[in-house]
Coordinates of C-alpha atoms and ligand atoms in Angstrom, one line a residue:
M1 CA 111.0 190.5 50.6
N2 CA 112.0 192.4 53.7
I3 CA 114.0 190.6 56.1
P4 CA 114.9 191.8 59.7
D5 CA 118.0 193.9 60.4
L6 CA 118.8 194.5 64.5
K7 CA 121.3 196.9 63.6
K8 CA 118.4 199.0 61.6
A9 CA 116.4 198.4 64.6
R10 CA 118.9 199.7 67.0
K11 CA 119.4 202.9 64.9
R12 CA 115.9 204.3 65.5
T13 CA 116.9 205.8 68.8
N14 CA 118.6 208.5 66.7
N15 CA 116.7 209.1 63.8
K16 CA 113.1 210.3 64.8
I17 CA 110.8 208.1 62.7
E18 CA 107.1 209.3 62.3
T19 CA 104.1 207.2 63.4
K20 CA 102.0 206.2 60.6
Y21 CA 98.4 205.8 61.8
S22 CA 96.6 203.6 59.1
L23 CA 93.5 201.3 58.5
Y24 CA 93.3 197.4 58.0
C25 CA 91.4 196.6 55.0
L26 CA 91.0 192.9 52.9
N27 CA 90.1 192.9 49.5
D28 CA 87.3 190.5 47.9
F29 CA 89.5 187.8 46.7
Q30 CA 91.2 187.5 50.2
K31 CA 88.2 187.2 52.2
K32 CA 87.7 184.0 50.0
I33 CA 91.1 182.2 50.2
G34 CA 90.2 180.4 53.4
L35 CA 86.5 179.1 52.6
S36 CA 86.3 175.5 53.7
K37 CA 89.8 175.4 55.1
K38 CA 91.0 175.3 58.7
Y39 CA 93.7 177.1 60.9
F40 CA 95.4 176.2 63.8
V41 CA 97.4 179.5 65.8
K42 CA 100.1 178.5 68.6
T43 CA 100.9 181.2 70.7
Y44 CA 103.8 181.5 73.1
G45 CA 105.2 184.5 75.2
C46 CA 103.3 187.2 76.8
Q47 CA 99.7 188.7 76.8
M48 CA 101.0 191.2 73.8
N49 CA 101.6 188.1 71.7
E50 CA 98.1 186.3 73.1
H51 CA 96.5 189.5 71.9
D52 CA 98.4 189.5 68.6
S53 CA 96.9 186.0 68.2
E54 CA 93.5 187.3 68.9
N55 CA 94.1 189.5 66.0
I56 CA 95.6 187.0 63.7
K57 CA 92.5 184.6 64.3
A58 CA 90.2 187.6 63.2
I59 CA 92.0 188.3 60.3
L60 CA 91.8 184.3 59.4
E61 CA 88.5 184.1 59.9
E62 CA 87.3 187.3 58.0
M63 CA 89.5 185.2 55.1
G64 CA 86.9 182.4 55.7
Y65 CA 89.1 179.9 57.6
T66 CA 87.8 178.3 60.6
Q67 CA 89.4 177.4 64.0
T68 CA 90.6 173.9 64.7
A69 CA 92.2 173.0 68.2
D70 CA 93.9 169.9 66.5
M71 CA 96.9 170.8 64.5
E72 CA 97.0 167.8 62.6
K73 CA 93.7 168.8 61.0
A74 CA 94.8 172.3 59.6
N75 CA 95.3 173.3 56.4
L76 CA 96.8 176.3 57.8
I77 CA 99.5 176.5 60.8
I78 CA 100.6 179.8 62.1
L79 CA 103.2 180.3 64.8
N80 CA 103.3 183.6 66.9
T81 CA 106.5 182.6 68.8
C82 CA 108.4 184.6 71.7
A83 CA 112.2 185.8 71.9
I84 CA 112.3 186.9 75.4
R85 CA 114.4 184.0 76.3
E86 CA 116.4 181.0 75.0
N87 CA 114.0 178.2 76.3
A88 CA 111.0 180.0 74.4
H89 CA 113.2 179.7 71.0
N90 CA 113.5 175.6 72.2
K91 CA 110.2 175.2 72.3
V92 CA 109.4 176.8 68.9
F93 CA 112.1 174.6 67.1
G94 CA 110.8 171.7 68.9
L95 CA 107.1 171.6 67.3
L96 CA 108.8 172.8 64.0
G97 CA 110.3 169.5 63.9
R98 CA 106.6 167.9 64.3
I99 CA 105.0 170.1 61.8
K100 CA 107.7 169.5 58.9
H101 CA 106.8 165.6 59.5
M102 CA 103.5 166.8 59.1
K103 CA 104.0 168.8 55.8
Q104 CA 105.5 165.9 54.0
T105 CA 102.3 164.0 54.2
K106 CA 99.7 166.8 53.8
D107 CA 99.2 170.0 52.0
V108 CA 99.5 172.6 54.6
V109 CA 100.5 175.9 54.9
V110 CA 102.7 177.4 57.3
G111 CA 103.5 180.8 58.9
F112 CA 106.3 181.8 61.1
G113 CA 105.6 185.4 63.2
G114 CA 106.0 187.1 66.4
C115 CA 109.3 188.0 68.4
M116 CA 111.5 185.1 66.9
A117 CA 111.0 186.5 63.4
Q118 CA 112.1 190.1 64.2
E119 CA 115.7 188.6 64.9
E120 CA 118.3 188.3 62.0
V121 CA 119.7 184.9 63.1
I122 CA 116.3 183.3 63.2
V123 CA 115.4 184.3 59.8
N124 CA 118.5 183.6 57.9
E125 CA 118.2 180.0 59.6
I126 CA 114.7 179.8 58.0
M127 CA 115.7 180.6 54.8
K128 CA 118.9 178.1 55.0
K129 CA 117.6 175.0 56.8
Y130 CA 113.6 175.5 57.0
K131 CA 112.9 176.5 53.0
W132 CA 109.6 174.6 54.1
I133 CA 108.0 177.3 55.9
D134 CA 105.6 178.9 53.5
F135 CA 105.8 182.6 55.3
V136 CA 107.3 184.6 57.8
F137 CA 105.7 187.7 59.0
G138 CA 107.0 190.5 62.0
T139 CA 105.4 192.0 64.7
H140 CA 104.8 194.9 62.9
N141 CA 103.7 193.0 59.8
I142 CA 100.5 191.0 61.3
Y143 CA 97.7 193.4 59.1
Y144 CA 100.0 192.1 55.9
I145 CA 98.8 188.0 56.7
P146 CA 96.3 187.9 53.8
N147 CA 98.6 189.2 51.2
L148 CA 101.6 187.0 52.0
I149 CA 99.2 183.8 52.2
E150 CA 98.2 184.8 48.7
K151 CA 101.7 185.1 47.5
A152 CA 103.4 182.1 49.6
K153 CA 101.7 179.4 47.1
T154 CA 105.0 180.3 44.6
K155 CA 108.1 180.9 47.2
Q156 CA 108.9 181.5 50.6
E157 CA 107.7 185.0 51.4
I158 CA 109.3 187.2 54.4
E159 CA 107.8 190.4 55.6
V160 CA 109.6 191.8 58.5
Y161 CA 109.9 195.4 59.0
S162 CA 113.0 196.5 61.4
V163 CA 112.2 200.2 62.1
E164 CA 108.9 201.0 60.6
G165 CA 106.8 202.0 63.4
D166 CA 103.1 201.9 62.2
V167 CA 100.2 201.9 64.4
I168 CA 97.2 200.0 62.3
E169 CA 93.9 200.7 63.4
N170 CA 90.6 198.3 62.8
I171 CA 92.6 195.1 62.7
P172 CA 89.5 192.5 64.0
V173 CA 89.9 190.7 67.0
K174 CA 88.3 187.3 67.9
R175 CA 88.5 187.6 71.9
D176 CA 89.7 184.8 74.1
S177 CA 87.0 186.0 77.0
K178 CA 83.5 187.2 76.7
Y179 CA 84.1 188.9 79.9
K180 CA 87.7 190.3 80.0
A181 CA 89.8 191.8 77.2
W182 CA 93.1 193.0 76.5
V183 CA 93.2 196.3 74.8
N184 CA 96.6 197.8 73.5
I185 CA 97.4 201.2 74.5
M186 CA 100.6 201.4 73.0
Y187 CA 103.3 199.1 71.1
G188 CA 107.1 198.8 71.3
C189 CA 109.6 200.0 74.0
D190 CA 112.4 202.8 74.0
K191 CA 113.7 201.8 77.4
F192 CA 116.7 199.6 75.9
C193 CA 117.1 197.7 79.0
T194 CA 120.6 196.1 78.3
Y195 CA 119.3 192.2 78.6
C196 CA 116.1 193.2 76.8
I197 CA 115.4 192.2 73.0
V198 CA 112.1 193.8 72.6
P199 CA 112.8 197.1 71.9
Y200 CA 114.4 195.4 68.6
T201 CA 111.6 193.2 68.1
R202 CA 108.6 195.3 68.9
G203 CA 109.8 198.5 67.5
K204 CA 109.8 202.2 68.7
Q205 CA 107.3 203.3 71.3
R206 CA 104.2 204.3 69.4
S207 CA 101.1 205.2 71.4
R208 CA 97.7 204.5 70.3
L209 CA 95.5 208.0 69.7
P210 CA 93.3 208.2 73.5
K211 CA 90.4 208.6 71.3
N212 CA 90.6 205.0 69.6
I213 CA 91.3 203.7 72.8
I214 CA 88.5 204.9 74.8
A215 CA 86.1 204.1 71.9
E216 CA 87.3 200.2 72.2
V217 CA 86.5 200.3 75.6
N218 CA 83.3 201.8 75.3
N219 CA 82.0 199.1 72.5
L220 CA 83.4 196.8 75.0
V221 CA 81.2 198.3 77.6
M222 CA 78.4 197.8 75.2
S223 CA 78.9 194.4 74.6
G224 CA 78.9 193.7 78.4
Y225 CA 82.2 193.3 79.3
K226 CA 83.3 193.5 82.6
E227 CA 87.3 193.9 82.9
V228 CA 90.1 195.5 80.7
T229 CA 93.7 195.0 80.8
L230 CA 95.5 197.8 79.2
L231 CA 98.9 196.7 77.5
G232 CA 102.0 198.1 76.7
Q233 CA 105.7 197.2 77.2
N234 CA 105.8 200.1 79.7
V235 CA 102.3 201.8 80.1
N236 CA 103.3 204.4 82.3
A237 CA 105.3 206.0 79.3
Y238 CA 102.1 206.2 77.4
G239 CA 101.5 209.5 75.6
K240 CA 105.0 210.6 75.7
D241 CA 105.5 210.3 72.1
L242 CA 102.2 211.9 71.1
D243 CA 103.1 215.5 72.0
I244 CA 99.4 216.1 72.9
N245 CA 100.4 216.7 76.9
Y246 CA 98.1 213.7 77.6
T247 CA 99.5 211.0 79.8
M248 CA 99.0 207.5 81.1
S249 CA 96.9 208.9 84.2
N250 CA 94.7 211.4 82.0
L251 CA 94.4 207.9 79.9
L252 CA 93.3 205.7 83.2
E253 CA 90.9 208.7 84.5
D254 CA 89.0 208.7 80.8
I255 CA 89.1 204.7 81.2
A256 CA 87.3 204.6 84.3
K257 CA 84.7 207.2 83.3
T258 CA 83.5 204.8 80.7
G259 CA 82.1 202.8 83.2
I260 CA 83.9 199.4 82.8
E261 CA 83.6 197.6 86.2
R262 CA 87.2 196.5 86.1
I263 CA 90.7 198.1 84.8
R264 CA 94.2 196.6 84.9
F265 CA 97.1 197.6 83.0
V266 CA 100.5 195.9 82.2
T267 CA 103.6 196.5 82.4
S268 CA 104.7 199.0 84.9
H269 CA 108.1 200.4 84.4
P270 CA 109.3 202.4 88.1
W271 CA 111.0 204.9 86.2
D272 CA 107.8 206.6 84.7
F273 CA 105.6 205.9 87.6
N274 CA 104.5 209.4 89.0
D275 CA 102.5 210.7 91.6
N276 CA 99.5 211.5 89.4
M277 CA 99.2 208.1 88.3
I278 CA 99.2 206.8 91.8
D279 CA 96.5 209.5 92.7
T280 CA 94.2 208.3 90.0
I281 CA 94.7 204.6 90.5
S282 CA 93.9 205.3 94.5
K283 CA 90.8 207.7 93.4
Y284 CA 88.8 205.3 91.0
K285 CA 87.2 202.2 92.3
N286 CA 87.2 200.7 89.0
I287 CA 91.1 200.8 88.6
M288 CA 92.3 197.6 90.3
P289 CA 94.8 197.7 93.4
Y290 CA 97.1 195.7 91.5
I291 CA 100.4 196.8 90.1
H292 CA 103.1 194.4 88.3
L293 CA 106.4 196.2 89.0
P294 CA 109.4 194.5 87.6
L295 CA 112.3 194.8 90.1
Q296 CA 114.8 192.8 87.7
S297 CA 117.5 193.2 90.4
G298 CA 118.1 194.5 94.2
S299 CA 121.5 195.5 93.2
S300 CA 122.0 199.3 92.1
K301 CA 125.1 198.2 90.8
I302 CA 123.4 195.3 88.5
L303 CA 120.4 197.5 87.8
K304 CA 123.0 200.1 86.6
L305 CA 124.7 197.3 84.0
M306 CA 120.9 196.4 83.1
G307 CA 120.4 199.9 82.3
R308 CA 117.4 200.2 84.6
R309 CA 117.6 204.1 85.5
Y310 CA 116.6 203.4 89.3
T311 CA 118.4 202.2 92.4
K312 CA 117.6 199.7 94.8
E313 CA 116.6 202.6 97.1
Q314 CA 114.3 204.1 94.6
Y315 CA 112.5 201.2 94.0
I316 CA 112.1 200.7 97.7
E317 CA 110.6 204.3 98.0
L318 CA 107.8 204.0 95.1
F319 CA 107.3 200.9 96.6
D320 CA 106.1 202.1 99.8
K321 CA 104.5 205.2 98.0
L322 CA 102.2 202.5 96.7
K323 CA 101.6 200.4 99.4
K324 CA 100.7 203.8 101.6
K325 CA 98.6 205.8 98.8
I326 CA 96.8 202.7 97.3
P327 CA 94.6 201.0 100.0
N328 CA 95.0 197.3 99.9
V329 CA 97.4 197.3 96.8
A330 CA 98.8 194.0 95.7
I331 CA 102.2 194.4 93.9
T332 CA 104.4 191.7 92.0
T333 CA 107.3 191.9 90.2
D334 CA 110.1 190.1 87.7
I335 CA 113.2 189.2 88.7
I336 CA 116.4 188.1 86.9
V337 CA 119.3 186.2 88.2
G338 CA 122.6 185.4 87.2
F339 CA 123.3 188.7 85.2
P340 CA 126.9 189.1 84.0
N341 CA 128.8 190.2 87.0
E342 CA 126.2 189.5 90.1
T343 CA 128.3 188.8 92.8
D344 CA 126.8 186.6 96.1
E345 CA 126.8 190.4 97.7
D346 CA 124.5 191.3 94.8
F347 CA 122.4 188.9 95.0
Q348 CA 121.7 189.3 98.7
D349 CA 120.6 192.7 97.9
T350 CA 118.1 190.9 95.7
L351 CA 117.3 188.9 98.5
D352 CA 117.0 191.8 100.7
V353 CA 114.6 193.7 98.6
V354 CA 112.4 190.7 98.5
N355 CA 112.4 190.6 102.2
K356 CA 111.5 194.0 102.5
C357 CA 108.9 194.2 100.0
K358 CA 107.2 190.5 100.6
F359 CA 105.9 190.6 97.1
D360 CA 102.5 189.1 96.2
G361 CA 104.1 187.3 93.4
A362 CA 107.3 187.1 91.4
F363 CA 108.3 185.7 88.1
T364 CA 111.6 184.9 88.3
F365 CA 114.4 184.1 85.5
V366 CA 117.6 183.1 85.0
F367 CA 119.9 185.7 82.5
S368 CA 119.6 184.3 79.2
P369 CA 121.9 186.3 76.6
R370 CA 119.8 187.5 73.6
I371 CA 122.2 188.0 70.5
G372 CA 122.1 191.8 69.5
T373 CA 121.6 192.8 73.3
P374 CA 124.4 194.7 74.9
A375 CA 124.2 192.5 77.9
C376 CA 125.1 189.4 75.6
K377 CA 128.5 191.1 74.9
M378 CA 129.2 191.3 78.6
I379 CA 131.5 188.6 80.1
D380 CA 129.6 186.6 82.0
T381 CA 131.7 184.5 84.8
I382 CA 128.8 183.1 86.8
D383 CA 128.4 179.2 85.7
L384 CA 125.2 177.7 85.4
K385 CA 124.8 175.4 88.4
K386 CA 125.4 178.7 90.5
K387 CA 123.0 180.3 88.5
E388 CA 120.3 177.7 89.2
E389 CA 121.3 177.7 92.9
R390 CA 120.1 181.5 93.1
L391 CA 117.2 181.0 91.1
Q392 CA 116.0 178.0 93.6
I393 CA 117.1 180.1 96.9
L394 CA 115.1 183.0 95.1
N395 CA 112.1 181.2 94.6
N396 CA 111.7 179.6 97.8
L397 CA 111.7 182.9 99.3
V398 CA 109.2 184.5 96.8
N399 CA 106.6 181.3 97.2
Q400 CA 106.8 181.9 101.2
Y401 CA 105.6 185.6 100.7
S402 CA 103.1 184.6 98.2
K403 CA 101.9 182.3 100.7
E404 CA 101.9 184.8 103.4
N405 CA 100.4 187.2 101.8
N406 CA 97.5 184.9 100.6
D407 CA 96.9 183.7 104.2
K408 CA 95.6 187.3 105.0
Y409 CA 92.7 186.4 102.7
L410 CA 91.5 183.3 104.9
N411 CA 87.8 183.8 105.7
K412 CA 87.5 187.5 104.4
V413 CA 85.3 188.6 101.4
V414 CA 86.5 189.4 98.3
S415 CA 85.1 190.4 94.9
V416 CA 85.8 187.9 91.9
L417 CA 84.9 188.0 88.5
L418 CA 84.2 184.6 87.7
E419 CA 85.3 184.0 84.2
D420 CA 85.9 180.3 83.4
Y421 CA 85.4 176.8 84.7
S422 CA 88.2 175.7 86.8
S423 CA 90.7 173.7 85.2
K424 CA 90.6 171.0 88.0
N425 CA 87.4 170.5 88.7
S426 CA 84.5 171.2 86.7
S427 CA 81.9 172.0 89.3
Y428 CA 84.2 175.0 90.2
L429 CA 84.6 177.9 88.4
K430 CA 87.5 180.3 88.6
G431 CA 88.4 183.7 88.7
Y432 CA 90.6 186.6 90.0
T433 CA 90.3 189.1 92.9
D434 CA 90.7 192.6 92.3
T435 CA 93.9 192.1 93.7
M436 CA 94.7 189.5 91.0
K437 CA 94.8 186.5 93.5
L438 CA 93.1 183.2 91.5
V439 CA 90.3 182.0 93.3
N440 CA 88.5 178.6 92.7
V441 CA 85.0 178.9 93.8
K442 CA 81.9 176.0 94.2
A443 CA 79.3 177.4 91.9
D444 CA 76.7 177.0 89.4
K445 CA 77.8 178.1 85.8
K446 CA 74.7 180.8 85.7
Y447 CA 77.7 182.7 87.6
L448 CA 80.0 182.7 84.8
G449 CA 80.8 186.6 83.5
Q450 CA 79.4 187.9 87.2
I451 CA 81.5 189.6 89.8
V452 CA 80.3 188.2 93.3
D453 CA 81.4 188.7 96.5
V454 CA 83.4 185.3 97.8
K455 CA 84.4 184.4 101.0
I456 CA 87.5 182.7 101.1
T457 CA 87.6 178.9 102.7
S458 CA 91.3 177.5 102.7
V459 CA 94.2 179.3 101.0
K460 CA 97.4 177.9 99.1
T461 CA 100.7 179.4 97.5
W462 CA 99.2 180.3 94.0
S463 CA 95.4 180.0 94.8
M464 CA 92.5 179.9 97.0
D465 CA 89.2 178.4 97.3
G466 CA 86.0 180.2 98.3
E467 CA 82.0 180.3 98.5
I468 CA 79.8 182.7 97.1
I469 CA 78.1 184.7 100.1
N470 CA 74.9 186.4 99.5
Ligands
5AD1 N1 117.3 187.2 80.2 C1 116.0 186.5 81.3 N2 115.0 187.1 81.6 C2 114.5 188.2 80.6 N3 113.6 189.1 80.7 C3 113.8 189.8 79.4 N4 114.8 189.7 79.1 C4 115.4 188.3 79.4 C5 116.6 187.9 79.8 N5 117.2 188.2 78.5 C6 112.6 189.1 81.6 C7 112.7 190.0 82.6 C8 110.9 191.0 82.2 C9 110.2 189.4 81.8 C10 109.3 189.9 80.7 O1 111.3 188.3 81.2 O2 112.1 190.0 83.8 O3 110.5 191.5 82.8
SF4_2 FE1 112.3 194.8 78.1 FE2 113.3 197.0 79.9 FE3 111.5 197.6 77.6 FE4 110.4 196.1 79.5 S1 111.0 198.6 79.8 S2 109.9 195.6 77.2 S3 112.4 195.0 80.2 S4 113.7 196.7 77.6

């Protein structure tokens, strides 16, 4: 048994831990455990978690399990959880209530994993109050799930490493889409923004070796994939831990040369966004002109308290440079309101930056204290009502700019990768422009998986409608 320890996780910045690169494999017994059984995986949180679930599903299928979309029919339920804000926690505990009920009437194995499993408080609670959960696995222990299922028959099994930072290659993947794929380029984060739990739950920054990433993208091209999204908490810092003088801009260039039609990457940190990267993005047509560039706050005072390592002015300078050098670039952002000590003037600074940058879109959040992070200990004097008011004001502004940016697309022709049926109307297909705008297109299903030219016929705040032109 290995249980998580946030203090241990935090110490890793002082002790340099070697990254171990190893391969995943299953034994013959494990390959039969799931025969004639069904699994159900519920995923919360970011794209990194979605992609981890694609790995979990493939591992389970190698064990003989088949997928079911109906939790009640499952013999094995796995929750892949998120720890970034309190409401993510609440949703998971809500579902656990239902599963407990189910377990009273049916023999079902329950696994609890992801970022919440990396938190000591949560695992302690599971050991005390949720003894019926069969096994717990951390974000570093996905490859170990077969062993946990095997061992969990007799007692609750917990395998959560706090400091280990391995890179395991060859983990199988069951991709949700046939046309676009997520590709991890790195794991973990070393930035330690003071509000953020990720550096503790996901471990130190570990870049995958370039040759393994490029091989994965080449395989995707050969299998007919049109788009890859390179994933990392902080992709611009890719390679810094490798000591081989190879950076994100080198990687982007090598991925562009594979010939894949569309390349995206998330998430960027303004701190590591250098000129080489900007030049590479503007040089290659298959690197999409879309950047998610979290601002977090427009107040330099709050940015300092957040440990973000840039000022309001530096953010705006980078923003202007991106707009100038990358033709037609769309930029979205993340913003937190109600960080401890945020005054009305600080909040006004955030609104000023939004008014200046007129973002294509923004994810907005109320600050949520995460146990074990430095910001959790800061004295929070702002009441919830005030925080919610600020969020509302910010959202109205963000939506206004989102609509204004979309309005510019009316009657224009854009290229769209049609990836699925529209959720609203099945005679429509949906897809994204190169700038990551959602478009619903009236089109026959034969166009699924194709990049087509679409004329935009109407525009809303979060999506557009269009028709295919020849
Ligand atoms: N409270 C509120 N928002 C947070 N985020 C991360 N941690 C917190 C927190 N403790 C937001 C940041 C980040 C996004 C993924 O979630 O804006 O960029
Ligand atoms: Fe969290 Fe900051 Fe790392 Fe992003 S860069 S994952 S906000 S610590």
